[in-house]
Tab-separated table of C-alpha atoms and ligand atoms in Angstrom:
chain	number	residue	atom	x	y	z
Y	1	UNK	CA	214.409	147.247	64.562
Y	2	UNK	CA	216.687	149.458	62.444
Y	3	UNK	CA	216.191	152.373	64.835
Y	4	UNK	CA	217.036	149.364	67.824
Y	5	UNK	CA	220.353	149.102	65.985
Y	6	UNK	CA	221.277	152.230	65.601
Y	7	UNK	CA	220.684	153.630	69.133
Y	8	UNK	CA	223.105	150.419	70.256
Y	9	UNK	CA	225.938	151.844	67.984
Y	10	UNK	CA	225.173	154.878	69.493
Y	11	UNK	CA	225.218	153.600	72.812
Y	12	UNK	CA	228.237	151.675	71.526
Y	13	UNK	CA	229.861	154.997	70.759
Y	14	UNK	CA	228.776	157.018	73.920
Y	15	UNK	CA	230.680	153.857	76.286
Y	16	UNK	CA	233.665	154.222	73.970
Y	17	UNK	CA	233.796	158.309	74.642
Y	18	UNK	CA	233.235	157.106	78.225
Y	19	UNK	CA	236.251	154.746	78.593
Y	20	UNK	CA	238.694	155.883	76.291
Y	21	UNK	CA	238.520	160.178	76.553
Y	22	UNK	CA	240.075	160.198	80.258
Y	23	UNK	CA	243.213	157.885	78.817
Y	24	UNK	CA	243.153	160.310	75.968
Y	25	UNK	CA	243.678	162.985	78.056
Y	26	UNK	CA	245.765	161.192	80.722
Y	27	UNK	CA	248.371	160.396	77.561
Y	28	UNK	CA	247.794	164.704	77.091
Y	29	UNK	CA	249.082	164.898	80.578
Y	30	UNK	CA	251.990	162.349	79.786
Y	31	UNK	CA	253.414	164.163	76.485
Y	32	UNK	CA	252.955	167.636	78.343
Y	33	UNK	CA	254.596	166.571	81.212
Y	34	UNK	CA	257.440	165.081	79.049
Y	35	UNK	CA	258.209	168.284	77.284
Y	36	UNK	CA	258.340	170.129	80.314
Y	37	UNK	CA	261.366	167.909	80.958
Y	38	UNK	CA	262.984	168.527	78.076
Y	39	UNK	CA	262.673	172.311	78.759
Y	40	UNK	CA	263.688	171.817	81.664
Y	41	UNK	CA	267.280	170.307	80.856
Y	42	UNK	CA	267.374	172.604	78.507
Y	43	UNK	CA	267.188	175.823	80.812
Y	44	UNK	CA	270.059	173.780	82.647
Y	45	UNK	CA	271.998	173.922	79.795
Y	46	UNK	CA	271.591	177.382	79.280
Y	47	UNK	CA	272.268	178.606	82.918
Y	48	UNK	CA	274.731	176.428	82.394
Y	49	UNK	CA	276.716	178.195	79.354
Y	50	UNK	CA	275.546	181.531	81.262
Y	51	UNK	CA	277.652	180.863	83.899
Y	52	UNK	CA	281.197	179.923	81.693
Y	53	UNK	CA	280.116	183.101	79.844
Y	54	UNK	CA	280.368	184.956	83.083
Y	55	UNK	CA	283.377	183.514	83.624
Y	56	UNK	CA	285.415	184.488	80.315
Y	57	UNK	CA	283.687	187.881	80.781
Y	58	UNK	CA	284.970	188.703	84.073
Y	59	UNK	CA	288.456	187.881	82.809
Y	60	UNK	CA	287.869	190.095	79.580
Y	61	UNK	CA	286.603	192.978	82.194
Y	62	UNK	CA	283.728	193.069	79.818
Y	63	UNK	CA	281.026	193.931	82.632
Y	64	UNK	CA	277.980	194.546	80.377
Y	65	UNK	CA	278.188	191.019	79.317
Y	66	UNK	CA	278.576	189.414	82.775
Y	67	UNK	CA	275.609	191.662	83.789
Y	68	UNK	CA	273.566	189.988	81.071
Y	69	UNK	CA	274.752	186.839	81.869
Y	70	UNK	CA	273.511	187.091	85.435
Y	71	UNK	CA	270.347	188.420	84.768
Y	72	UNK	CA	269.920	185.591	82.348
Y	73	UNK	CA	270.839	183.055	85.087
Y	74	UNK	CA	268.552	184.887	87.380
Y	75	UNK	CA	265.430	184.691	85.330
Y	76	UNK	CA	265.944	180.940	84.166
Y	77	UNK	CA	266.551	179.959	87.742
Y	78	UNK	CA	263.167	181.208	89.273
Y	79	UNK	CA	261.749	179.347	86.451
Y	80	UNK	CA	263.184	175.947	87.637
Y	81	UNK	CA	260.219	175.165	90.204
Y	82	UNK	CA	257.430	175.920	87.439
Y	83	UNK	CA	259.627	173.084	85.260
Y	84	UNK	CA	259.312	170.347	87.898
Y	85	UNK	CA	255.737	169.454	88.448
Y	86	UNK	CA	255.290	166.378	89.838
Y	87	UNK	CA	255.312	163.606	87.261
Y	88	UNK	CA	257.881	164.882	85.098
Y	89	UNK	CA	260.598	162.674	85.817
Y	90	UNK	CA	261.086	160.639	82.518
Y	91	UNK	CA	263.410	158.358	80.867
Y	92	UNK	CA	267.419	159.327	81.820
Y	93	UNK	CA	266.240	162.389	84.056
Y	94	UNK	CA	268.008	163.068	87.116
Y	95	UNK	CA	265.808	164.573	88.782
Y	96	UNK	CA	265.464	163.228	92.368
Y	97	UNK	CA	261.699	162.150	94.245
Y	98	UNK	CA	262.569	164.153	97.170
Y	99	UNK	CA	262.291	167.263	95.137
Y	100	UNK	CA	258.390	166.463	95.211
Y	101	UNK	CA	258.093	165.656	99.211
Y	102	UNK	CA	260.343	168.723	99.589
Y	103	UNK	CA	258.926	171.272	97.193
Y	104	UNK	CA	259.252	174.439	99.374
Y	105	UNK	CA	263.107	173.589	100.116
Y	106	UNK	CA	263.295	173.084	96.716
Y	107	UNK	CA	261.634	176.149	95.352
Y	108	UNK	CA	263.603	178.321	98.262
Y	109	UNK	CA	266.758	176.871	96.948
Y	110	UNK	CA	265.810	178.010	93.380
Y	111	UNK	CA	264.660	181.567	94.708
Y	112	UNK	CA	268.145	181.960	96.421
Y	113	UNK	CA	270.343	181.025	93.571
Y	114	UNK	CA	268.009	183.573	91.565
Y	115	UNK	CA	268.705	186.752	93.680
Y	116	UNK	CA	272.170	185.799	94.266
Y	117	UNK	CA	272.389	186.110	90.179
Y	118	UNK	CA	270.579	189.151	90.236
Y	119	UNK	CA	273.397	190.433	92.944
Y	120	UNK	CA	275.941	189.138	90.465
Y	121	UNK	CA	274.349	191.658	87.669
Y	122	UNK	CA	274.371	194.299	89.986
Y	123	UNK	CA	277.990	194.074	91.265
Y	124	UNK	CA	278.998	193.800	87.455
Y	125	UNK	CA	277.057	196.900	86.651
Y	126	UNK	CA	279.279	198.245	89.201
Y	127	UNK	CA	282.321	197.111	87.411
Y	128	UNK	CA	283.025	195.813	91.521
Y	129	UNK	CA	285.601	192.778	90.264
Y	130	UNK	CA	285.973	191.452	93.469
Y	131	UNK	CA	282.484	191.315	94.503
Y	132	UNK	CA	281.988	189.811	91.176
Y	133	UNK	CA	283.920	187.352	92.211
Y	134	UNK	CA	282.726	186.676	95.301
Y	135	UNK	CA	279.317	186.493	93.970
Y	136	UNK	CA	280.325	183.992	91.103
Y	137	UNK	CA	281.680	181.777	93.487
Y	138	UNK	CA	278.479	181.967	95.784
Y	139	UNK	CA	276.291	181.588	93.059
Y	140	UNK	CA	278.484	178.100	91.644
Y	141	UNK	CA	277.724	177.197	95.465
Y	142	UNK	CA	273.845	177.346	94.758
Y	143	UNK	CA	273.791	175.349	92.314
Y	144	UNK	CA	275.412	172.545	94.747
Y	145	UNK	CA	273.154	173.102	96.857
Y	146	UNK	CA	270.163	172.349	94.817
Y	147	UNK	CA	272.230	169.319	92.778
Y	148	UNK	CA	273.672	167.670	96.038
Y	149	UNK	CA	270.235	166.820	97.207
Y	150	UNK	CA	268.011	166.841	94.386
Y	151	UNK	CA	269.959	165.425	91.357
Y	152	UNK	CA	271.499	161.856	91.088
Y	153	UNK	CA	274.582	161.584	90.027
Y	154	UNK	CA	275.496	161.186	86.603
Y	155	UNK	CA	275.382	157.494	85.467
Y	156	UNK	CA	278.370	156.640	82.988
M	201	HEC	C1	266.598	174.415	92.551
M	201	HEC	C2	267.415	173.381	92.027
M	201	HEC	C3	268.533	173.637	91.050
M	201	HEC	C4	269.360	174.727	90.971
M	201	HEC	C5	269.388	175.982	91.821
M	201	HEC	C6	270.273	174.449	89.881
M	201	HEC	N1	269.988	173.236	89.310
M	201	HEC	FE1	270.964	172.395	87.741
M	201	HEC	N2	269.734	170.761	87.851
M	201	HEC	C7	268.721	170.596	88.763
M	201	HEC	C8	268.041	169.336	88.507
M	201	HEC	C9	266.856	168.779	89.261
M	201	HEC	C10	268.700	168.747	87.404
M	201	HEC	C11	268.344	167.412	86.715
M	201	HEC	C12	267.312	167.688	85.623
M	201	HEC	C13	266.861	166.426	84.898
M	201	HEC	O1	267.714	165.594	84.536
M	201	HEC	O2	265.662	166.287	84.675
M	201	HEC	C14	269.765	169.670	87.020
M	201	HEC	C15	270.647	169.466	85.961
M	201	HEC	C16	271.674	170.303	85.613
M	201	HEC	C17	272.625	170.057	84.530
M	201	HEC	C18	272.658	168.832	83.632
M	201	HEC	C19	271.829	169.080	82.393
M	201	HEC	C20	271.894	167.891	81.427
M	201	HEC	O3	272.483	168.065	80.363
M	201	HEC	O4	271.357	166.818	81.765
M	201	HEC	C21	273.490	171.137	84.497
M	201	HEC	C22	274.666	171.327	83.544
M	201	HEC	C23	273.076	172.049	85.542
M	201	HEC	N3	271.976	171.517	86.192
M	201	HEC	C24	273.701	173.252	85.818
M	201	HEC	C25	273.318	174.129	86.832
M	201	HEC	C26	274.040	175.333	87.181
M	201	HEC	C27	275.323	175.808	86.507
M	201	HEC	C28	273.354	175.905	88.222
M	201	HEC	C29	273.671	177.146	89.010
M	201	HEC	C30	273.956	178.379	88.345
M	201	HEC	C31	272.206	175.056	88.499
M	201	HEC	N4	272.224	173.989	87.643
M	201	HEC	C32	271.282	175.324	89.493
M	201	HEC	C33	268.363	171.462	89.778
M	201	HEC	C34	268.942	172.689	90.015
């Protein structure tokens, strides 16, 4: 009898494990997937500040900085992909859907506006002003491209 009892709490515990460890894991998923939003309008942010510090740079002639600037922009923009998994559109994100049934457009997008940045460190390491500017402006261009298409517009 007692030994009945016990294997049905046991049981009991087993069909708990059973029902409630994938929703466990699903709500993993969920707060993962969440924080990779948050990094990822973060990195925006930050590419974003890179780019008005390539800006004041370029006027100050100070080409070291607008080299690091670029390769800064460069690095977090081939990271943008890898910070949209599917799923990770949350609360006020702007993300768009069609970044998910476009992926490769997406990701190509992301891979341009990277080496353009890295051509934008290289021209500055040549102290080459106007292809500096040239560059900048290509590079602001980019990030249309990506936002026209995969970012709604900003709700007020
Ligand atoms: C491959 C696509 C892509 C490229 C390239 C890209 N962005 Fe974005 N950007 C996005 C997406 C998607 C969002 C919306 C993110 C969200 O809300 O979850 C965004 C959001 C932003 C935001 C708003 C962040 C906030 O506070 O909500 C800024 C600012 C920004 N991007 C700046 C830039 C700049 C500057 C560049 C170019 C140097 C750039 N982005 C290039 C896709 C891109």
């Amino acid at each position: 009898m007692r030994i009945g009892r016990w294997l049905c709490a046991l049981g009991c515990v087993v069909l708990m494990a059973v029902f409630f460890l994938p929703s466990f894991s699903a709500g993993q998923d969920e707060q993962t997937l969440r924080g990779v939003q948050r990094v990822r309008v973060r990195t925006m942010k930050s590419i974003s500040r890179a780019m008005r510090r390539v800006k004041v740079y370029t006027k100050k002639a100070n080409y070291k900085r607008v080299a690091a600037a670029a390769e800064e922009i460069a690095l977090l923009s081939a990271a943008i992909p890898y910070l949209s998994p599917k799923g990770s559109a949350f609360g006020k994100t702007r993300i768009k859907n069609e970044v998910w049934s476009r992926f490769d457009d997406y990701t190509k997008i992301a891979r341009d506006s990277a080496q353009i940045a890295r051509g934008l460190a290289k021209a500055a390491q040549a102290k080459d002003k106007s292809a500096v500017l040239k560059t900048f402006s290509a590079l602001s261009d980019s990030c249309t491209q990506c936002h026209k298409p995969y970012r709604k517009k900003k709700r007020k």
